[in-house]
Amino acid sequence: MRNPVQHSPENDPRLTLAPVYPEPADGTWGVWLLGSDWKQRLRISRCLGSGVIYLIICSVLNAVVHMGDLPPEPVLRISVAALAAVFLFYTLLRTGISRAFRDPSLTMPQMLVAIGCAAWIYTLGGSARDLMLLFLVPLLMFGYHFLRPLQVRLLAGYTLFIMGGAMIWLVHHNPLRYDMAQELLRFMLLAVVASMLTQFTAQDSEETSGWLHGLMRLVFTDDVKQRLRIQRSLVAAANFVICTIVLGYAVNTGAVPELDGWLLGSYMLAQSAVFYGLLRSGINLRFADPSLTLPQILVAITCVVGAYAILGGSRGASLMLLVLVLVFGLFNLTAQQARLAAFFALVTQGLTMLAMTTLAPQRYPMRQELIHFLFACTTLPTISLLAGEISELRSRLKARKDELATALERIQTLATRDELTGLFNRRHMMETLHLQKRFSDRGGRIFCIGIIDIDFFKRINDTYGHGVGDEVLRAFAQAIQSELRESDVIARWGGEEFLLMLTECRVGQADAMLERVRDMINDARVSRLIPELRVRFSAGMAEQRFDEDVEETIERADQALYRAKRAGRNRTVLAS
């Protein structure tokens, strides 16, 4: 009997599954501020840490106010609102009210407030804009680490929506100071970060229920791969919607010709709807690349080139969008597709520049367009080469993954199968028998265990060699297996012995089945090298009893096999 392992507090592995936090002493300031429960203390500490960040940002903003670069009243309102939000969340956590929610840390609400404050500060303009964009990146990364996948996607969508609104508001109220193209560029950079976070999260189909599950099923389908493709397409569609809103504003202010703006906006919305329809309907599955990555990138390039043609003096910023479009497909395109996309971008951009220079040389001077084209010629091929390298790296990683999968499958086979006959091995057969025993005990169903031994197998090895012996074992195993039901199992027990498990079967039925197998084996050809060779077998069969272990049933079957051998072999003996 195995000796029980003695565990002490120092070596008990169960004590290392979660960190152990020392309980604070009663009456200390830590208990008064954070409480005594270590989980709540951790949540409150994170909340107060965010409060410190708010305090630092508000201090910086007030310092900028004293320099005369920001108006005092909006900064004061932002500071009061931010500190009030921290106090509210601290109160909910400290009083324990937060435990009534699914997420007691209130991570999602705190992040929504933080992003809302960032958008509010962004509307102040000036250097605060870039400061808030830098602040959003670690904030989104924090959410990626602590939020569920669905929450990450909702947070990314909320961020793009509220920051896009802040940018539109800023351009609307200060059209002379803030350029639409520059704000669009900032938005696209933020969209790239947000879309990458949503793509690297796990699937969340198991996390949704009720009306939300029904809505997601309607929008995304239940197919995991299709969901991911549609999500990526909708991220791009969200960017096109924002760009269309910006174009609409530009048309209203006269920065862009009305007809050109509305044509480009309608084109962007239409192509987004077309790709969503292709993905949602499943038509995309007929193509070699079901994600339609290359077609979406080519269409996006035409949108960027169209924006370049109508933006006038701000058109240079759209070249950065052209780069971002190619970067978006960097991890999904093959090397050939990346070269094709870069070539298409260069040709369309070059033809557009040539047409504008020819039709309106005063508005689009040749020298400036040539500089823009040289910039595109330098940047786009570099991205295509990088995409090629990444594609080759991805191919090598996939090949190694396939090799590891094959090796793992091989290891699994070796762990459960006999290499010679392909039957289950002894260890796996014992696991199967114990599972069948538990199933039978619950349902009151009988099964039988038999041990089969090939008669005079040693004589076959000595006479014809081990090669013929191995051939006989394989043929014998295949012949018996062909006569079994799907629920029956046979395994190689060792040497020339096989163990048989017959489910929902009484011992008399098992004996009749073995006799049918015996009649078939007596005439079966078991060796290709020695066609005239025939084999016989002896067997012991025992019916599993409710009050005995599997090992005891095997022992009774083994004793019955010995009696069959002593009685002259080539027969089956039933255990008593």
Coordinates of C-alpha atoms in Angstrom, one line a residue:
M1 CA 0.0 0.0 0.0
R2 CA 1.3 3.4 -0.9
N3 CA 2.3 5.6 2.0
P4 CA 0.4 8.9 2.2
V5 CA 2.5 11.9 1.5
Q6 CA 2.8 14.2 4.4
H7 CA 2.3 17.9 3.7
S8 CA 3.5 20.7 5.8
P9 CA 2.6 24.4 5.4
E10 CA 6.0 24.9 3.8
N11 CA 5.7 22.3 1.1
D12 CA 1.9 22.0 0.5
P13 CA 1.5 22.8 -3.2
R14 CA -2.0 23.9 -2.7
L15 CA -0.8 26.9 -0.7
T16 CA 1.1 28.2 -3.7
L17 CA -1.8 28.6 -6.0
A18 CA -2.6 32.1 -4.9
P19 CA -0.4 34.8 -3.3
V20 CA -0.6 35.1 0.4
Y21 CA -1.0 38.6 1.7
P22 CA -0.3 39.4 5.3
E23 CA -3.3 40.7 7.2
P24 CA -2.8 44.2 8.4
A25 CA -2.8 44.9 12.1
D26 CA -6.1 46.3 13.4
G27 CA -6.2 50.0 14.0
T28 CA -3.5 50.9 11.4
W29 CA -4.0 53.5 8.7
G30 CA -3.9 50.8 6.0
V31 CA -7.0 49.1 7.5
W32 CA -8.8 52.4 7.7
L33 CA -7.9 53.4 4.1
L34 CA -8.0 50.0 2.3
G35 CA -9.9 47.6 4.6
S36 CA -8.8 44.2 5.8
D37 CA -9.8 41.9 2.9
W38 CA -6.8 41.4 0.7
K39 CA -8.8 41.3 -2.5
Q40 CA -10.6 44.5 -1.8
R41 CA -7.3 46.1 -0.7
L42 CA -5.8 45.2 -4.1
R43 CA -8.8 46.7 -5.9
I44 CA -8.8 49.9 -3.8
S45 CA -5.0 50.2 -4.3
R46 CA -5.5 50.2 -8.0
C47 CA -8.3 52.8 -7.7
L48 CA -6.1 55.1 -5.6
G49 CA -3.2 54.6 -8.0
S50 CA -5.4 55.8 -10.8
G51 CA -6.3 58.8 -8.6
V52 CA -2.7 59.6 -8.3
I53 CA -2.4 59.6 -12.1
Y54 CA -5.4 61.9 -12.3
L55 CA -3.8 64.2 -9.8
I56 CA -0.6 64.4 -11.7
I57 CA -2.4 65.1 -15.0
C58 CA -4.5 67.8 -13.4
S59 CA -1.4 69.4 -11.9
V60 CA 0.2 69.5 -15.3
L61 CA -2.9 71.0 -16.8
N62 CA -3.1 73.7 -14.2
A63 CA 0.6 74.4 -14.7
V64 CA -0.1 74.9 -18.4
V65 CA -3.0 77.2 -17.4
H66 CA -0.6 79.4 -15.4
M67 CA 1.6 79.6 -18.5
G68 CA -1.4 81.0 -20.4
D69 CA -1.6 78.2 -22.9
L70 CA -5.0 76.7 -21.7
P71 CA -8.2 78.4 -20.4
P72 CA -8.7 78.0 -16.7
E73 CA -12.4 77.2 -16.5
P74 CA -12.5 74.0 -18.6
V75 CA -9.3 72.7 -16.8
L76 CA -11.0 73.4 -13.4
R77 CA -14.2 71.5 -14.4
I78 CA -12.1 68.6 -15.7
S79 CA -10.1 68.4 -12.5
V80 CA -13.2 68.5 -10.3
A81 CA -14.9 65.8 -12.4
A82 CA -11.9 63.5 -12.4
L83 CA -11.3 63.7 -8.7
A84 CA -15.0 63.3 -8.0
A85 CA -15.0 60.1 -10.1
V86 CA -12.1 58.7 -8.1
F87 CA -13.8 59.5 -4.8
L88 CA -17.0 57.8 -6.1
F89 CA -15.2 54.6 -7.1
Y90 CA -13.3 54.6 -3.9
T91 CA -16.5 54.8 -1.9
L92 CA -18.1 51.9 -3.9
L93 CA -15.0 49.8 -3.3
R94 CA -14.4 50.7 0.3
T95 CA -18.0 50.1 1.4
G96 CA -18.2 46.8 -0.4
I97 CA -21.0 47.9 -2.7
S98 CA -18.8 46.9 -5.7
R99 CA -19.2 43.2 -4.7
A100 CA -22.8 43.3 -5.9
F101 CA -21.5 43.6 -9.5
R102 CA -20.0 40.8 -11.7
D103 CA -16.7 42.6 -11.7
P104 CA -16.1 43.7 -8.1
S105 CA -13.1 45.8 -9.3
L106 CA -15.3 48.0 -11.4
T107 CA -12.5 48.0 -14.0
M108 CA -14.7 48.7 -17.0
P109 CA -16.6 51.7 -15.5
Q110 CA -13.3 53.2 -14.3
M111 CA -11.8 52.9 -17.7
L112 CA -14.8 54.4 -19.4
V113 CA -14.5 57.4 -17.1
A114 CA -10.7 57.7 -17.8
I115 CA -11.2 57.6 -21.5
G116 CA -14.0 60.1 -21.2
C117 CA -11.7 62.5 -19.3
A118 CA -9.0 62.0 -21.9
A119 CA -11.4 63.0 -24.7
W120 CA -12.5 66.0 -22.7
I121 CA -8.9 67.1 -22.2
Y122 CA -8.3 66.5 -25.9
T123 CA -10.9 69.1 -26.8
L124 CA -8.8 71.7 -25.0
G125 CA -6.4 71.5 -28.0
G126 CA -2.7 72.4 -28.0
S127 CA -0.1 70.0 -26.8
A128 CA -2.7 68.3 -24.5
R129 CA -3.9 66.4 -27.6
D130 CA -0.7 64.4 -28.1
L131 CA -0.4 64.0 -24.3
M132 CA -3.8 62.3 -24.2
L133 CA -3.1 60.1 -27.1
L134 CA 0.0 58.8 -25.3
F135 CA -2.0 58.4 -22.2
L136 CA -4.6 56.3 -24.0
V137 CA -2.1 53.6 -25.2
P138 CA -1.1 52.3 -21.7
L139 CA -4.7 52.7 -20.6
L140 CA -5.9 50.4 -23.4
M141 CA -3.1 48.0 -22.6
F142 CA -4.3 47.9 -19.0
G143 CA -7.8 47.1 -20.1
Y144 CA -6.4 44.3 -22.5
H145 CA -4.8 42.7 -19.4
F146 CA -7.7 42.9 -16.9
L147 CA -10.9 42.9 -19.0
R148 CA -12.7 40.1 -20.7
P149 CA -12.4 39.8 -24.5
L150 CA -15.9 41.2 -25.1
Q151 CA -15.2 44.1 -22.8
V152 CA -11.9 44.9 -24.6
R153 CA -13.8 45.1 -27.9
L154 CA -16.5 47.3 -26.4
L155 CA -13.8 49.5 -24.8
A156 CA -12.0 49.9 -28.1
G157 CA -15.2 50.9 -29.9
Y158 CA -16.1 53.4 -27.2
T159 CA -12.6 54.8 -27.4
L160 CA -12.7 55.3 -31.2
F161 CA -16.2 56.8 -30.9
I162 CA -15.6 59.3 -28.2
M163 CA -12.1 60.3 -29.4
G164 CA -13.4 60.7 -32.9
G165 CA -16.2 63.0 -31.6
A166 CA -13.6 65.0 -29.6
M167 CA -11.5 65.5 -32.8
I168 CA -14.5 66.6 -34.8
W169 CA -15.6 69.0 -32.1
L170 CA -12.1 70.5 -32.0
V171 CA -11.9 71.0 -35.7
H172 CA -15.5 72.4 -35.8
H173 CA -14.8 75.0 -33.1
N174 CA -11.3 75.9 -34.2
P175 CA -11.2 75.4 -38.0
L176 CA -8.4 77.9 -38.5
R177 CA -6.0 76.4 -35.9
Y178 CA -6.6 72.7 -36.3
D179 CA -6.4 70.9 -39.6
M180 CA -8.8 68.1 -40.4
A181 CA -6.2 65.9 -42.1
Q182 CA -3.9 66.1 -39.0
E183 CA -6.8 65.0 -36.7
L184 CA -7.7 62.2 -39.1
L185 CA -4.1 61.0 -39.0
R186 CA -4.2 61.0 -35.2
F187 CA -7.5 59.1 -35.3
M188 CA -6.1 56.4 -37.7
L189 CA -3.1 55.9 -35.4
L190 CA -5.4 55.4 -32.5
A191 CA -7.6 53.0 -34.6
V192 CA -4.6 50.9 -35.4
V193 CA -3.8 50.4 -31.7
A194 CA -7.4 49.7 -30.8
S195 CA -7.9 47.2 -33.7
M196 CA -4.8 45.3 -32.8
L197 CA -6.0 44.9 -29.2
T198 CA -9.3 43.5 -30.4
Q199 CA -7.7 41.1 -32.8
F200 CA -5.4 39.6 -30.2
T201 CA -8.1 38.8 -27.6
A202 CA -9.5 35.4 -27.2
Q203 CA -13.0 34.4 -28.4
D204 CA -15.8 35.4 -26.1
S205 CA -18.8 33.3 -27.3
E206 CA -18.9 31.6 -24.0
E207 CA -19.1 34.8 -22.0
T208 CA -22.3 36.2 -23.5
S209 CA -25.9 35.2 -22.8
G210 CA -29.4 36.4 -23.3
W211 CA -30.1 39.3 -25.6
L212 CA -26.4 40.2 -26.0
H213 CA -25.6 36.7 -27.2
G214 CA -28.5 36.9 -29.6
L215 CA -27.3 40.3 -30.9
M216 CA -23.8 39.0 -31.4
R217 CA -25.0 35.9 -33.1
L218 CA -27.1 38.0 -35.5
V219 CA -24.1 40.4 -36.3
F220 CA -21.2 37.9 -36.2
T221 CA -22.6 34.4 -36.6
D222 CA -21.6 31.5 -34.4
D223 CA -18.7 30.4 -36.5
V224 CA -15.5 31.3 -34.6
K225 CA -13.4 32.0 -37.7
Q226 CA -16.1 34.0 -39.4
R227 CA -16.6 36.0 -36.2
L228 CA -13.0 37.1 -36.2
R229 CA -13.1 38.0 -39.9
I230 CA -16.2 40.1 -39.5
Q231 CA -14.8 41.8 -36.4
R232 CA -11.7 42.9 -38.3
S233 CA -13.8 44.1 -41.2
L234 CA -16.1 46.1 -38.9
V235 CA -13.1 47.8 -37.3
A236 CA -12.1 49.0 -40.7
A237 CA -15.7 50.0 -41.4
A238 CA -15.8 52.1 -38.2
N239 CA -12.7 54.0 -39.5
F240 CA -14.5 54.6 -42.8
V241 CA -17.6 55.9 -41.0
I242 CA -15.5 58.3 -39.0
C243 CA -13.7 59.5 -42.2
T244 CA -17.1 60.0 -43.9
I245 CA -18.2 62.1 -40.9
V246 CA -15.1 64.2 -41.2
L247 CA -15.6 64.6 -45.0
G248 CA -19.2 65.7 -44.4
Y249 CA -17.9 68.4 -42.0
A250 CA -15.2 69.4 -44.6
V251 CA -17.9 69.7 -47.2
N252 CA -20.0 72.0 -45.0
T253 CA -17.1 74.2 -44.2
G254 CA -16.1 74.5 -47.9
A255 CA -12.7 72.8 -47.4
V256 CA -13.6 70.0 -49.8
P257 CA -15.8 70.3 -53.0
E258 CA -19.3 69.1 -52.2
L259 CA -19.7 66.6 -55.0
D260 CA -16.2 65.1 -54.5
G261 CA -16.8 64.8 -50.7
W262 CA -20.1 63.1 -50.9
L263 CA -19.0 60.7 -53.7
L264 CA -16.0 59.6 -51.7
G265 CA -18.0 59.3 -48.5
S266 CA -20.7 57.2 -50.3
Y267 CA -18.0 55.0 -51.8
M268 CA -16.4 54.3 -48.4
L269 CA -19.7 53.4 -46.8
A270 CA -20.8 51.3 -49.7
Q271 CA -17.6 49.2 -49.9
S272 CA -17.8 48.6 -46.1
A273 CA -21.4 47.4 -46.5
V274 CA -20.4 45.1 -49.4
F275 CA -17.5 43.4 -47.5
Y276 CA -19.7 42.9 -44.5
G277 CA -22.4 41.3 -46.7
L278 CA -19.8 39.0 -48.2
L279 CA -18.5 37.9 -44.9
R280 CA -21.8 37.6 -43.1
S281 CA -23.5 35.7 -45.9
G282 CA -20.6 33.2 -46.1
I283 CA -19.8 33.9 -49.8
N284 CA -16.2 34.7 -48.7
L285 CA -15.7 31.0 -47.9
R286 CA -15.6 30.3 -51.7
F287 CA -12.4 32.2 -52.1
A288 CA -8.8 31.0 -51.3
D289 CA -8.5 33.7 -48.6
P290 CA -11.8 33.8 -46.8
S291 CA -10.8 37.0 -44.9
L292 CA -10.7 38.9 -48.2
T293 CA -7.7 40.8 -46.8
L294 CA -6.1 41.7 -50.2
P295 CA -9.4 43.0 -51.7
Q296 CA -10.2 45.0 -48.6
I297 CA -6.7 46.6 -48.7
L298 CA -6.9 47.4 -52.4
V299 CA -10.2 49.1 -51.9
A300 CA -8.9 51.0 -48.9
I301 CA -6.0 52.2 -51.0
T302 CA -8.4 53.6 -53.6
C303 CA -10.2 55.4 -50.7
V304 CA -6.9 57.0 -49.5
V305 CA -5.9 58.0 -53.0
G306 CA -9.3 59.5 -53.5
A307 CA -8.9 61.5 -50.3
Y308 CA -5.5 62.7 -51.5
A309 CA -7.1 64.0 -54.7
I310 CA -9.7 66.1 -52.9
L311 CA -8.0 67.3 -49.7
G312 CA -6.1 70.1 -51.4
G313 CA -3.4 71.6 -49.1
S314 CA -3.8 68.9 -46.5
R315 CA -3.3 66.0 -49.0
G316 CA 0.2 65.2 -47.8
A317 CA -1.1 63.8 -44.5
S318 CA -3.1 61.1 -46.5
L319 CA 0.2 59.5 -47.5
M320 CA 0.6 58.4 -43.9
L321 CA -2.8 56.8 -44.2
L322 CA -1.6 54.9 -47.2
V323 CA 1.2 53.5 -45.1
L324 CA -1.1 52.6 -42.3
V325 CA -3.4 50.7 -44.7
L326 CA -0.5 48.5 -45.8
V327 CA 0.7 48.1 -42.2
F328 CA -2.8 46.8 -41.3
G329 CA -2.3 43.9 -43.7
L330 CA 1.3 43.3 -42.7
F331 CA 0.5 40.1 -40.6
N332 CA -2.1 38.7 -42.9
L333 CA -0.7 39.1 -46.5
T334 CA 1.6 36.8 -48.2
A335 CA 4.8 38.2 -49.7
Q336 CA 3.4 38.2 -53.2
Q337 CA 0.2 39.9 -52.0
A338 CA 2.2 42.6 -50.1
R339 CA 4.2 43.3 -53.3
L340 CA 1.0 43.5 -55.3
A341 CA -0.7 45.9 -52.8
A342 CA 2.4 48.1 -52.7
F343 CA 2.6 48.1 -56.5
F344 CA -1.1 49.0 -56.8
A345 CA -0.7 51.8 -54.3
L346 CA 2.3 53.3 -56.2
V347 CA 0.5 53.1 -59.6
T348 CA -2.8 54.5 -58.4
Q349 CA -1.0 57.3 -56.4
G350 CA 1.3 58.1 -59.2
L351 CA -1.5 58.3 -61.8
T352 CA -3.6 60.4 -59.5
M353 CA -0.7 62.9 -58.9
L354 CA 0.0 63.0 -62.7
A355 CA -3.7 63.7 -63.4
M356 CA -3.9 66.5 -60.8
T357 CA -0.7 68.1 -62.0
T358 CA -1.9 68.0 -65.5
L359 CA -5.4 69.3 -64.8
A360 CA -4.6 71.9 -62.1
P361 CA -0.8 72.7 -62.2
Q362 CA -1.2 75.8 -60.0
R363 CA -3.0 74.0 -57.2
Y364 CA -0.9 70.9 -57.5
P365 CA 2.7 71.9 -58.5
M366 CA 4.8 69.3 -60.1
R367 CA 7.7 69.7 -57.7
Q368 CA 5.6 69.1 -54.6
E369 CA 3.8 66.1 -56.2
L370 CA 7.2 64.7 -57.2
I371 CA 8.4 64.9 -53.6
H372 CA 5.2 63.2 -52.4
F373 CA 5.7 60.4 -55.0
L374 CA 9.3 59.9 -54.0
F375 CA 8.2 59.5 -50.4
A376 CA 5.7 56.9 -51.5
C377 CA 8.3 55.1 -53.6
T378 CA 10.7 55.0 -50.6
T379 CA 8.1 53.9 -48.0
L380 CA 5.7 51.5 -49.7
P381 CA 8.3 49.0 -51.2
T382 CA 10.0 48.9 -47.8
I383 CA 6.7 47.8 -46.2
S384 CA 6.2 45.2 -48.9
L385 CA 9.7 43.8 -48.2
L386 CA 9.0 43.7 -44.5
A387 CA 5.7 42.0 -45.2
G388 CA 7.6 39.4 -47.2
E389 CA 9.9 38.7 -44.3
I390 CA 7.0 38.4 -41.9
S391 CA 5.2 36.1 -44.3
E392 CA 8.3 33.8 -44.5
L393 CA 8.6 33.9 -40.7
R394 CA 4.9 33.0 -40.4
S395 CA 5.4 30.1 -42.8
R396 CA 8.3 28.8 -40.8
L397 CA 6.4 29.1 -37.6
K398 CA 3.4 27.2 -39.1
A399 CA 5.7 24.5 -40.4
R400 CA 7.2 24.1 -36.9
K401 CA 3.7 24.1 -35.4
D402 CA 2.7 21.3 -37.8
E403 CA 5.8 19.4 -36.9
L404 CA 5.0 19.8 -33.2
A405 CA 1.4 18.7 -33.7
T406 CA 2.6 15.6 -35.6
A407 CA 5.1 14.8 -32.9
L408 CA 2.4 15.3 -30.2
E409 CA 0.0 13.0 -32.1
R410 CA 2.8 10.5 -32.4
I411 CA 3.5 10.6 -28.7
Q412 CA -0.2 10.3 -27.9
T413 CA -0.3 7.2 -30.2
L414 CA 2.7 5.7 -28.6
A415 CA 1.1 6.3 -25.2
T416 CA -2.1 4.5 -26.0
R417 CA -1.4 2.2 -28.9
D418 CA 0.7 -0.9 -29.5
E419 CA 3.2 -0.1 -32.2
L420 CA 3.1 -3.5 -33.9
T421 CA -0.6 -4.3 -34.0
G422 CA -2.1 -0.8 -33.7
L423 CA -4.4 -2.0 -30.9
F424 CA -4.7 -0.3 -27.5
N425 CA -1.8 -1.1 -25.2
R426 CA -2.0 -2.6 -21.7
R427 CA -2.0 0.7 -19.8
H428 CA -4.7 2.4 -21.9
M429 CA -6.8 -0.8 -21.8
M430 CA -6.8 -0.7 -18.0
E431 CA -8.0 2.9 -18.0
T432 CA -10.8 1.8 -20.4
L433 CA -11.8 -1.1 -18.2
H434 CA -12.0 1.1 -15.1
L435 CA -14.2 3.6 -17.0
Q436 CA -16.4 0.7 -18.2
K437 CA -16.6 -0.6 -14.6
R438 CA -17.9 2.7 -13.3
F439 CA -20.4 3.0 -16.1
S440 CA -21.6 -0.5 -15.6
D441 CA -22.0 -0.1 -11.8
R442 CA -24.2 3.0 -12.3
G443 CA -26.3 1.4 -15.0
G444 CA -26.4 -2.2 -13.9
R445 CA -25.0 -3.5 -17.2
I446 CA -22.9 -6.5 -17.5
F447 CA -19.7 -6.8 -19.6
C448 CA -17.2 -9.6 -20.1
I449 CA -13.4 -9.7 -20.1
G450 CA -11.5 -12.3 -22.1
I451 CA -7.9 -13.2 -22.5
I452 CA -6.8 -14.7 -25.8
D453 CA -3.5 -16.5 -26.4
I454 CA -2.2 -17.7 -29.8
D455 CA -1.4 -21.4 -29.5
F456 CA 2.2 -22.5 -30.0
F457 CA 3.3 -19.0 -31.0
K458 CA 6.9 -19.6 -29.9
R459 CA 7.1 -22.5 -32.4
I460 CA 6.1 -20.0 -35.2
N461 CA 8.9 -17.6 -34.2
D462 CA 11.4 -20.5 -33.9
T463 CA 10.4 -22.1 -37.2
Y464 CA 9.8 -19.1 -39.5
G465 CA 11.5 -16.2 -37.7
H466 CA 10.3 -13.1 -35.9
G467 CA 9.3 -11.4 -39.1
V468 CA 6.6 -14.0 -39.8
G469 CA 5.7 -13.9 -36.1
D470 CA 5.0 -10.1 -36.2
E471 CA 3.0 -10.6 -39.4
V472 CA 0.9 -13.3 -37.7
L473 CA 0.2 -10.9 -34.7
R474 CA -0.9 -8.1 -37.0
A475 CA -3.2 -10.4 -39.1
F476 CA -4.6 -12.0 -36.0
A477 CA -5.4 -8.6 -34.4
Q478 CA -7.1 -7.4 -37.5
A479 CA -9.1 -10.5 -37.9
I480 CA -10.5 -10.4 -34.4
Q481 CA -11.1 -6.7 -34.5
S482 CA -13.2 -7.1 -37.7
E483 CA -15.6 -9.3 -35.9
L484 CA -16.2 -7.0 -32.9
R485 CA -18.9 -4.5 -32.4
E486 CA -18.1 -0.8 -32.2
S487 CA -18.6 -0.9 -28.4
D488 CA -16.2 -3.8 -27.9
V489 CA -12.5 -3.2 -27.4
I490 CA -9.4 -5.4 -27.9
A491 CA -5.9 -4.7 -26.7
R492 CA -2.5 -6.3 -26.9
W493 CA -1.9 -7.6 -23.4
G494 CA 1.7 -8.8 -23.9
G495 CA 3.6 -11.1 -26.3
E496 CA 1.0 -13.2 -28.1
E497 CA -1.8 -12.5 -25.5
F498 CA -4.7 -10.2 -26.2
L499 CA -7.3 -8.8 -23.8
L500 CA -10.9 -8.5 -25.0
M501 CA -13.7 -6.4 -23.4
L502 CA -17.3 -7.1 -24.6
T503 CA -19.9 -4.6 -23.4
E504 CA -23.5 -5.4 -22.5
C505 CA -22.8 -9.1 -22.9
R506 CA -23.3 -12.2 -20.8
V507 CA -20.6 -14.9 -20.6
G508 CA -22.6 -17.3 -22.8
Q509 CA -23.0 -14.7 -25.5
A510 CA -19.3 -13.9 -25.3
D511 CA -18.5 -17.7 -25.8
A512 CA -20.7 -17.8 -28.9
M513 CA -18.9 -14.7 -30.3
L514 CA -15.5 -16.3 -29.7
E515 CA -16.5 -19.4 -31.5
R516 CA -17.5 -17.4 -34.5
V517 CA -14.1 -15.7 -34.4
R518 CA -12.4 -19.2 -34.0
D519 CA -14.1 -20.5 -37.1
M520 CA -13.0 -17.5 -39.1
I521 CA -9.4 -17.6 -37.7
N522 CA -9.0 -21.3 -38.5
D523 CA -9.3 -20.6 -42.2
A524 CA -7.7 -17.1 -42.2
R525 CA -4.5 -16.5 -44.0
V526 CA -2.2 -14.9 -41.4
S527 CA 1.0 -14.7 -43.4
R528 CA 1.8 -13.5 -46.8
L529 CA 5.2 -15.1 -46.8
I530 CA 3.9 -18.5 -45.6
P531 CA 0.4 -18.8 -47.2
E532 CA -0.2 -22.3 -45.8
L533 CA 0.3 -21.2 -42.2
R534 CA -2.7 -21.4 -39.9
V535 CA -3.1 -20.5 -36.3
R536 CA -5.3 -21.5 -33.4
F537 CA -6.0 -19.8 -30.1
S538 CA -7.1 -20.5 -26.6
A539 CA -9.2 -18.1 -24.5
G540 CA -10.5 -17.6 -21.0
M541 CA -13.7 -15.6 -20.5
A542 CA -15.0 -14.1 -17.3
E543 CA -18.2 -12.1 -16.6
Q544 CA -17.5 -8.9 -14.6
R545 CA -19.2 -9.0 -11.2
F546 CA -20.5 -6.0 -9.4
D547 CA -18.7 -6.9 -6.2
E548 CA -15.2 -7.4 -7.6
D549 CA -12.5 -5.2 -9.1
V550 CA -11.5 -5.2 -12.7
E551 CA -8.2 -6.8 -11.7
E552 CA -10.0 -9.7 -10.0
T553 CA -12.1 -10.3 -13.2
I554 CA -8.9 -10.3 -15.3
E555 CA -7.4 -12.9 -12.9
R556 CA -10.4 -15.2 -13.2
A557 CA -10.2 -14.9 -17.0
D558 CA -6.5 -15.7 -16.8
Q559 CA -7.1 -18.8 -14.7
A560 CA -9.7 -19.9 -17.3
L561 CA -7.1 -19.4 -20.0
Y562 CA -4.7 -21.7 -18.2
R563 CA -7.4 -24.4 -17.9
A564 CA -8.0 -24.1 -21.6
K565 CA -4.4 -24.7 -22.3
R566 CA -4.2 -27.7 -20.0
A567 CA -7.3 -29.1 -21.6
G568 CA -5.6 -29.3 -25.0
R569 CA -5.7 -25.7 -26.3
N570 CA -7.8 -24.4 -29.3
R571 CA -10.8 -23.8 -27.0
T572 CA -12.6 -21.3 -24.8
V573 CA -13.1 -21.9 -21.0
L574 CA -15.6 -19.8 -19.1
A575 CA -14.6 -18.7 -15.6
S576 CA -16.7 -19.8 -12.7

